[in-house]
Amino acid sequence: MRHSRRKVLKAGAALAVTAGIPGRAFAQAGPVKVGMSMPQTGSLGAGGQAALVALRLWVDDVNQRGGLLNRKVELIAYDDQTNPANVPGIYTKLLDVDKVDLIIAPYGTVPTAPLMPMAKQRGLLVMGNFSFQVNAKVQHDMWFNNAPWNNASSWSDGFFAHGRKLGAKTVAFLAADQEFAQNLANGARELAKKGNIKAVYDQNYPPTTTDFSSLVRGIRAAKPDMVFVMSYPNDSVAIVRAVNEIGIGSGVKMFGGGMVGLQFTPIMSSLGSLLNGIVNYNSYVPGMKYPGIEDFLKRYAQRAKEAKVDPLGFYLPPFNYAIGQMLEQAVNGAKSLEHKQLAAYLKKNEMKTVVGPIRYGPDGEWANARVVQAQFRGVVDKDVEQFRSPARQVVIYPDAYKTGEVIAPFEKARKAKA
Amino acid sequence: MFFSFELLLEALMFGVLLGCFYAAVSIGLSVSFGLLDVPHVAHPAIMVLGSYATYLVAGQGLDPILSGVLLMPVFFVVGVLVYRFYYESFERRGTEAGVRGLAFFFGLAFIIEIGLILVFGVDQRTVEAAYIGESLELGEYRVPYRMLVAFGVALVLTFALTLYLSRTFTGRAIKAVAQDEPALRLMGANPVRIKQWAFGIATGVSALAGAMLIVVGPVEPAIDRLYIGRTFCIVVLAGLGSMTGTLVAGLILGIAESMVLMFFGASWAPAVAFSLLLLVLGVRPQGLFGR
Amino acid sequence: MRFWISAAVLAAASLGLALSPVNEYFFYAAYVVLTFVVLATAWNILGGYAGYVNFGTPAFFGIGAYAATVLFRSLGAPLAVQIAAGALMGGLLGFGVGMLTLRLRGIFFAIATVAVVFIMETLMINWRYVGGATGLQLLRPEVIAPFENYIRMLFVVMAWMGIAAVAIARYVQDSWIGRGLRALRDSEEAAEACGVPTLKLKLFACTVMGGLMGAAGAPMPMYLSFIEPASTFNLNYTVGALGGAIIGGMSHWLGPIIGALLLGSLQQIVTVTISGEVNVLIVGVLLVLFVVLAPEGILGLLKKWLPFSK
């Protein structure tokens, strides 16, 4: 009688305990805190908001699987407003007040630049987030970027190669005076020289410039064959509008190249038909086959709708999700949160992510670049869903992903039907 | 830098349009600082407030310039209240109002700017209208309509204000109070009420200036810092209190900026207004048409 | 004598604090607060004693920061040399600005100082060697013993700089220079008539102010490991310096210390708990409140409420 009562009591207790735990039980050591600054307002804001949705999706996914080392993962993200001056304070707070275990870089070269010396001085592992050559001067050996480019060549080769095919001999450079554009501009100038392309116009502008009519007039007067623009979202939009207002000249064969922001869904839908003809870089356009990406985009779209953010999620979200995946593989592989061990693991192994396999070169960038140059065609105004069709962004480089030939000159391509 | 006659002409044309726009933006300051001697460093901030108010009203579907006009009476009242507060706190008491008055308006400018950031965020805001984004084609040249609209409104505004100050009774009273306050008091008019009225008008005009600002280009809360230089440069160059002077000074600044932009690059343009200001203060502080 | 004993005690205390196991973030935040103590004290020499409102704090602060950057980048100069260079350049700029603008009254002087800020910023934007608008990443040298890390050392440096700034302000205030400045603040014409060399005194005050602000700016690039023009020449420094002095009380060297410590600490706490913008808003609101209701600052309020005079 007593035995059975004890048994019932024990069973009842066990039942009560397990009924109280929702899902998996986490270890007692407290959560694994992942900290970052993410530009959610300011020039990069639209992209940053979408990226954050993808990261939060990964956090939920990994917690479903039991977290990292059996501890729940918690993401702490502050808004740096695309202002590099805010970044040192935010990361100092993350490290010394919030006491995070792992850090991710902010989205974008400009906010990431101030983080690099700090990370090197404190010996921290940094997961990069779509920066371009931001580690070139500091040369921190625990830096791992998630972007499909490595050096300037990987980015600009496609643009110049096509220009040469069309018979272009001259180029106009227009670059914002900030870390991203200047890194790209330095590389692009070298490539133009090597390719015997003459720069007939080369101007930097302060990142706060809002009126580009004078600059566009200057470019037009120089009569270049190609116009290579390196700009951030606010300026990219203003430049596209200025070109539409003032005109860039009928002799320009190709326009675009390094304009950040023309990949953000809100900007694409607000510019609409003004985008037509522009040849610009991208990380992913519909039609590119990465294993698992279609499924990711579907799940992302649901979360994006709730968060009232970019519903398509093409440019940044898959690559931000990949950061999470890489951290997960490194932590599970090294079985530790210690930065040096994680860095060693990331250097040696190939990561499997929703954007394909990623292997790192010695500088912390991808060993094999995968940037595409695509031309906008047949875009109409005020339609977000149209961008799901591969025909809207025709990939002209590299050959592995090519879907069409570039239409030149630029003015003709602006009017071409899809 | 690339030089050609066409570019020069285009830069000149753009400079004229830009200059008139700058003049319209500074005319409120010509009244409040030029005529009334109020150290109104918050003038650009109130103008940016006008831009955001226009953004809200135009977001309901109204034309931005019309929204600006509709906001003028609202800002008039705001101006009267601000002046009243300033007068009661500083001018009346008279003691070292200089430091405190300046600090007050500077603090006010900051409060407005940060208030806008907290409410709207740091993102750029724009308005839409049929004339924004299209240009007028004059042969080889293309002139953006938004600049023409701002130019037109600026001319009308300057003309109207000049007429008001010289032809109407209150207008002349405002000029009188600027010239000789005790004499006006002896004549039986109340100078405080007149100054209050004038400050209200200056603030009301700023609402329309704000509307023009957001038509010409995107605005964000910190844009007032750049306009401190432009507005004060114009008001000082004009000579305190001269309305036609404001237009001329505006044109000079607009053309100067446009030339620097075209031939020296966009990175030098922000310093033009401030350098011109220092030059005027050093060489001829009473300005071109000063009293 | 009391002053020098207190100064020595504070200097030793700051060193002791830096060697103790206090949370790192304290030093990171305290450095900023101490910077504002120096800036407010320096501002007050021209603003409080002489009555000339300088809106151009960022220009002097910034030239100190960039002078330090140039020396660090070209020669790898140690921090002490950087600070000396910052003080020198700040002082020169102060002298130059003074020569140009001190003949202008009230608001014109203030607007002219704003002009200097933007012109300095534009110059730095166009100078590629210091990074232009892009900015420059800087790697700190190894920290010298006995400090655990660089930020703790910078904390002590700034604390001692604050003590030095206050000593200078106290000297100016109590000497014939201070008397002359007060005379010209009350009425410049009367002072001239009495034979006070007003222009020389104003120039002196402006130069000293510039030098101190430049010195305060010099360690900034090492503090952030990064420098770029927009944040270095930000008008927020104006509000902080001016606010610290006005809120604390402009008539005595104690005022800016009290004002900057209170304001700076409040700002840091708000930044960590609420947001970066709200902290500037609070400064603006407090500035307006004090300017309207308590123009003598906290010192003035203390004088009124406490029965003994200072």
PDB file of N, CA, C and O in Angstrom, chain B residues 34-63:
ATOM      1  N   GLY B  34      17.499  91.313 -37.156  1.00  0.00           N
ATOM      2  CA  GLY B  34      17.870  92.560 -37.806  1.00  0.00           C
ATOM      3  C   GLY B  34      17.127  93.760 -37.247  1.00  0.00           C
ATOM      4  O   GLY B  34      17.710  94.787 -36.926  1.00  0.00           O
ATOM      5  N   LEU B  35      15.817  93.630 -37.135  1.00  0.00           N
ATOM      6  CA  LEU B  35      15.035  94.768 -36.672  1.00  0.00           C
ATOM      7  C   LEU B  35      14.854  94.787 -35.159  1.00  0.00           C
ATOM      8  O   LEU B  35      14.893  95.826 -34.536  1.00  0.00           O
ATOM      9  N   LEU B  36      14.623  93.607 -34.572  1.00  0.00           N
ATOM     10  CA  LEU B  36      14.245  93.586 -33.159  1.00  0.00           C
ATOM     11  C   LEU B  36      15.404  93.309 -32.219  1.00  0.00           C
ATOM     12  O   LEU B  36      15.235  93.340 -31.002  1.00  0.00           O
ATOM     13  N   ASP B  37      16.578  92.994 -32.775  1.00  0.00           N
ATOM     14  CA  ASP B  37      17.745  92.779 -31.937  1.00  0.00           C
ATOM     15  C   ASP B  37      17.632  91.580 -30.993  1.00  0.00           C
ATOM     16  O   ASP B  37      18.299  91.537 -29.960  1.00  0.00           O
ATOM     17  N   VAL B  38      16.793  90.649 -31.325  1.00  0.00           N
ATOM     18  CA  VAL B  38      16.681  89.447 -30.492  1.00  0.00           C
ATOM     19  C   VAL B  38      17.755  88.451 -30.950  1.00  0.00           C
ATOM     20  O   VAL B  38      17.859  88.158 -32.128  1.00  0.00           O
ATOM     21  N   PRO B  39      18.587  87.926 -30.026  1.00  0.00           N
ATOM     22  CA  PRO B  39      19.668  87.000 -30.425  1.00  0.00           C
ATOM     23  C   PRO B  39      19.121  85.621 -30.780  1.00  0.00           C
ATOM     24  O   PRO B  39      19.364  84.646 -30.094  1.00  0.00           O
ATOM     25  N   HIS B  40      18.398  85.556 -31.909  1.00  0.00           N
ATOM     26  CA  HIS B  40      17.557  84.411 -32.216  1.00  0.00           C
ATOM     27  C   HIS B  40      18.331  83.308 -32.948  1.00  0.00           C
ATOM     28  O   HIS B  40      18.094  83.037 -34.124  1.00  0.00           O
ATOM     29  N   VAL B  41      19.246  82.623 -32.205  1.00  0.00           N
ATOM     30  CA  VAL B  41      19.988  81.535 -32.853  1.00  0.00           C
ATOM     31  C   VAL B  41      19.103  80.306 -33.039  1.00  0.00           C
ATOM     32  O   VAL B  41      19.518  79.335 -33.660  1.00  0.00           O
ATOM     33  N   ALA B  42      17.908  80.356 -32.518  1.00  0.00           N
ATOM     34  CA  ALA B  42      17.006  79.221 -32.703  1.00  0.00           C
ATOM     35  C   ALA B  42      16.166  79.355 -33.967  1.00  0.00           C
ATOM     36  O   ALA B  42      15.322  78.509 -34.248  1.00  0.00           O
ATOM     37  N   HIS B  43      16.403  80.408 -34.737  1.00  0.00           N
ATOM     38  CA  HIS B  43      15.607  80.626 -35.961  1.00  0.00           C
ATOM     39  C   HIS B  43      15.665  79.451 -36.930  1.00  0.00           C
ATOM     40  O   HIS B  43      14.620  78.992 -37.407  1.00  0.00           O
ATOM     41  N   PRO B  44      16.873  78.913 -37.236  1.00  0.00           N
ATOM     42  CA  PRO B  44      16.885  77.766 -38.147  1.00  0.00           C
ATOM     43  C   PRO B  44      16.168  76.552 -37.561  1.00  0.00           C
ATOM     44  O   PRO B  44      15.530  75.802 -38.299  1.00  0.00           O
ATOM     45  N   ALA B  45      16.269  76.376 -36.246  1.00  0.00           N
ATOM     46  CA  ALA B  45      15.603  75.230 -35.634  1.00  0.00           C
ATOM     47  C   ALA B  45      14.090  75.349 -35.788  1.00  0.00           C
ATOM     48  O   ALA B  45      13.406  74.364 -36.066  1.00  0.00           O
ATOM     49  N   ILE B  46      13.552  76.556 -35.629  1.00  0.00           N
ATOM     50  CA  ILE B  46      12.102  76.744 -35.794  1.00  0.00           C
ATOM     51  C   ILE B  46      11.708  76.511 -37.245  1.00  0.00           C
ATOM     52  O   ILE B  46      10.647  75.956 -37.545  1.00  0.00           O
ATOM     53  N   MET B  47      12.598  76.880 -38.165  1.00  0.00           N
ATOM     54  CA  MET B  47      12.312  76.629 -39.566  1.00  0.00           C
ATOM     55  C   MET B  47      12.241  75.123 -39.829  1.00  0.00           C
ATOM     56  O   MET B  47      11.354  74.636 -40.541  1.00  0.00           O
ATOM     57  N   VAL B  48      13.165  74.363 -39.239  1.00  0.00           N
ATOM     58  CA  VAL B  48      13.145  72.916 -39.412  1.00  0.00           C
ATOM     59  C   VAL B  48      11.891  72.329 -38.776  1.00  0.00           C
ATOM     60  O   VAL B  48      11.280  71.400 -39.307  1.00  0.00           O
ATOM     61  N   LEU B  49      11.472  72.922 -37.675  1.00  0.00           N
ATOM     62  CA  LEU B  49      10.204  72.522 -37.069  1.00  0.00           C
ATOM     63  C   LEU B  49       9.078  72.728 -38.073  1.00  0.00           C
ATOM     64  O   LEU B  49       8.183  71.894 -38.217  1.00  0.00           O
ATOM     65  N   GLY B  50       9.156  73.871 -38.798  1.00  0.00           N
ATOM     66  CA  GLY B  50       8.182  74.135 -39.848  1.00  0.00           C
ATOM     67  C   GLY B  50       8.226  73.070 -40.934  1.00  0.00           C
ATOM     68  O   GLY B  50       7.193  72.657 -41.463  1.00  0.00           O
ATOM     69  N   SER B  51       9.440  72.605 -41.266  1.00  0.00           N
ATOM     70  CA  SER B  51       9.560  71.555 -42.285  1.00  0.00           C
ATOM     71  C   SER B  51       8.849  70.289 -41.848  1.00  0.00           C
ATOM     72  O   SER B  51       8.127  69.658 -42.623  1.00  0.00           O
ATOM     73  N   TYR B  52       9.055  69.902 -40.596  1.00  0.00           N
ATOM     74  CA  TYR B  52       8.427  68.680 -40.106  1.00  0.00           C
ATOM     75  C   TYR B  52       6.918  68.843 -39.994  1.00  0.00           C
ATOM     76  O   TYR B  52       6.158  67.915 -40.271  1.00  0.00           O
ATOM     77  N   ALA B  53       6.479  70.059 -39.604  1.00  0.00           N
ATOM     78  CA  ALA B  53       5.043  70.302 -39.540  1.00  0.00           C
ATOM     79  C   ALA B  53       4.452  70.187 -40.943  1.00  0.00           C
ATOM     80  O   ALA B  53       3.378  69.599 -41.135  1.00  0.00           O
ATOM     81  N   THR B  54       5.157  70.716 -41.942  1.00  0.00           N
ATOM     82  CA  THR B  54       4.726  70.599 -43.329  1.00  0.00           C
ATOM     83  C   THR B  54       4.662  69.138 -43.737  1.00  0.00           C
ATOM     84  O   THR B  54       3.718  68.704 -44.393  1.00  0.00           O
ATOM     85  N   TYR B  55       5.668  68.364 -43.309  1.00  0.00           N
ATOM     86  CA  TYR B  55       5.700  66.939 -43.631  1.00  0.00           C
ATOM     87  C   TYR B  55       4.450  66.248 -43.113  1.00  0.00           C
ATOM     88  O   TYR B  55       3.834  65.432 -43.808  1.00  0.00           O
ATOM     89  N   LEU B  56       4.041  66.610 -41.877  1.00  0.00           N
ATOM     90  CA  LEU B  56       2.856  65.990 -41.294  1.00  0.00           C
ATOM     91  C   LEU B  56       1.595  66.408 -42.044  1.00  0.00           C
ATOM     92  O   LEU B  56       0.748  65.582 -42.379  1.00  0.00           O
ATOM     93  N   VAL B  57       1.474  67.726 -42.302  1.00  0.00           N
ATOM     94  CA  VAL B  57       0.254  68.216 -42.952  1.00  0.00           C
ATOM     95  C   VAL B  57       0.188  67.732 -44.398  1.00  0.00           C
ATOM     96  O   VAL B  57      -0.859  67.279 -44.873  1.00  0.00           O
ATOM     97  N   ALA B  58       1.326  67.796 -45.096  1.00  0.00           N
ATOM     98  CA  ALA B  58       1.345  67.359 -46.497  1.00  0.00           C
ATOM     99  C   ALA B  58       1.101  65.865 -46.592  1.00  0.00           C
ATOM    100  O   ALA B  58       0.618  65.367 -47.606  1.00  0.00           O
ATOM    101  N   GLY B  59       1.448  65.129 -45.526  1.00  0.00           N
ATOM    102  CA  GLY B  59       1.209  63.695 -45.513  1.00  0.00           C
ATOM    103  C   GLY B  59      -0.272  63.353 -45.567  1.00  0.00           C
ATOM    104  O   GLY B  59      -0.646  62.235 -45.903  1.00  0.00           O
ATOM    105  N   GLN B  60      -1.107  64.357 -45.231  1.00  0.00           N
ATOM    106  CA  GLN B  60      -2.543  64.132 -45.324  1.00  0.00           C
ATOM    107  C   GLN B  60      -3.053  64.277 -46.743  1.00  0.00           C
ATOM    108  O   GLN B  60      -4.239  64.098 -46.997  1.00  0.00           O
ATOM    109  N   GLY B  61      -2.164  64.661 -47.653  1.00  0.00           N
ATOM    110  CA  GLY B  61      -2.558  64.756 -49.052  1.00  0.00           C
ATOM    111  C   GLY B  61      -2.524  66.168 -49.610  1.00  0.00           C
ATOM    112  O   GLY B  61      -2.841  66.382 -50.767  1.00  0.00           O
ATOM    113  N   LEU B  62      -2.122  67.122 -48.777  1.00  0.00           N
ATOM    114  CA  LEU B  62      -2.094  68.503 -49.263  1.00  0.00           C
ATOM    115  C   LEU B  62      -0.770  68.805 -49.937  1.00  0.00           C
ATOM    116  O   LEU B  62       0.243  68.180 -49.664  1.00  0.00           O
ATOM    117  N   ASP B  63      -0.786  69.813 -50.795  1.00  0.00           N
ATOM    118  CA  ASP B  63       0.432  70.281 -51.418  1.00  0.00           C
ATOM    119  C   ASP B  63       1.334  70.889 -50.345  1.00  0.00           C
ATOM    120  O   ASP B  63       0.864  71.600 -49.463  1.00  0.00           O
TER     121      ASP B  63
END
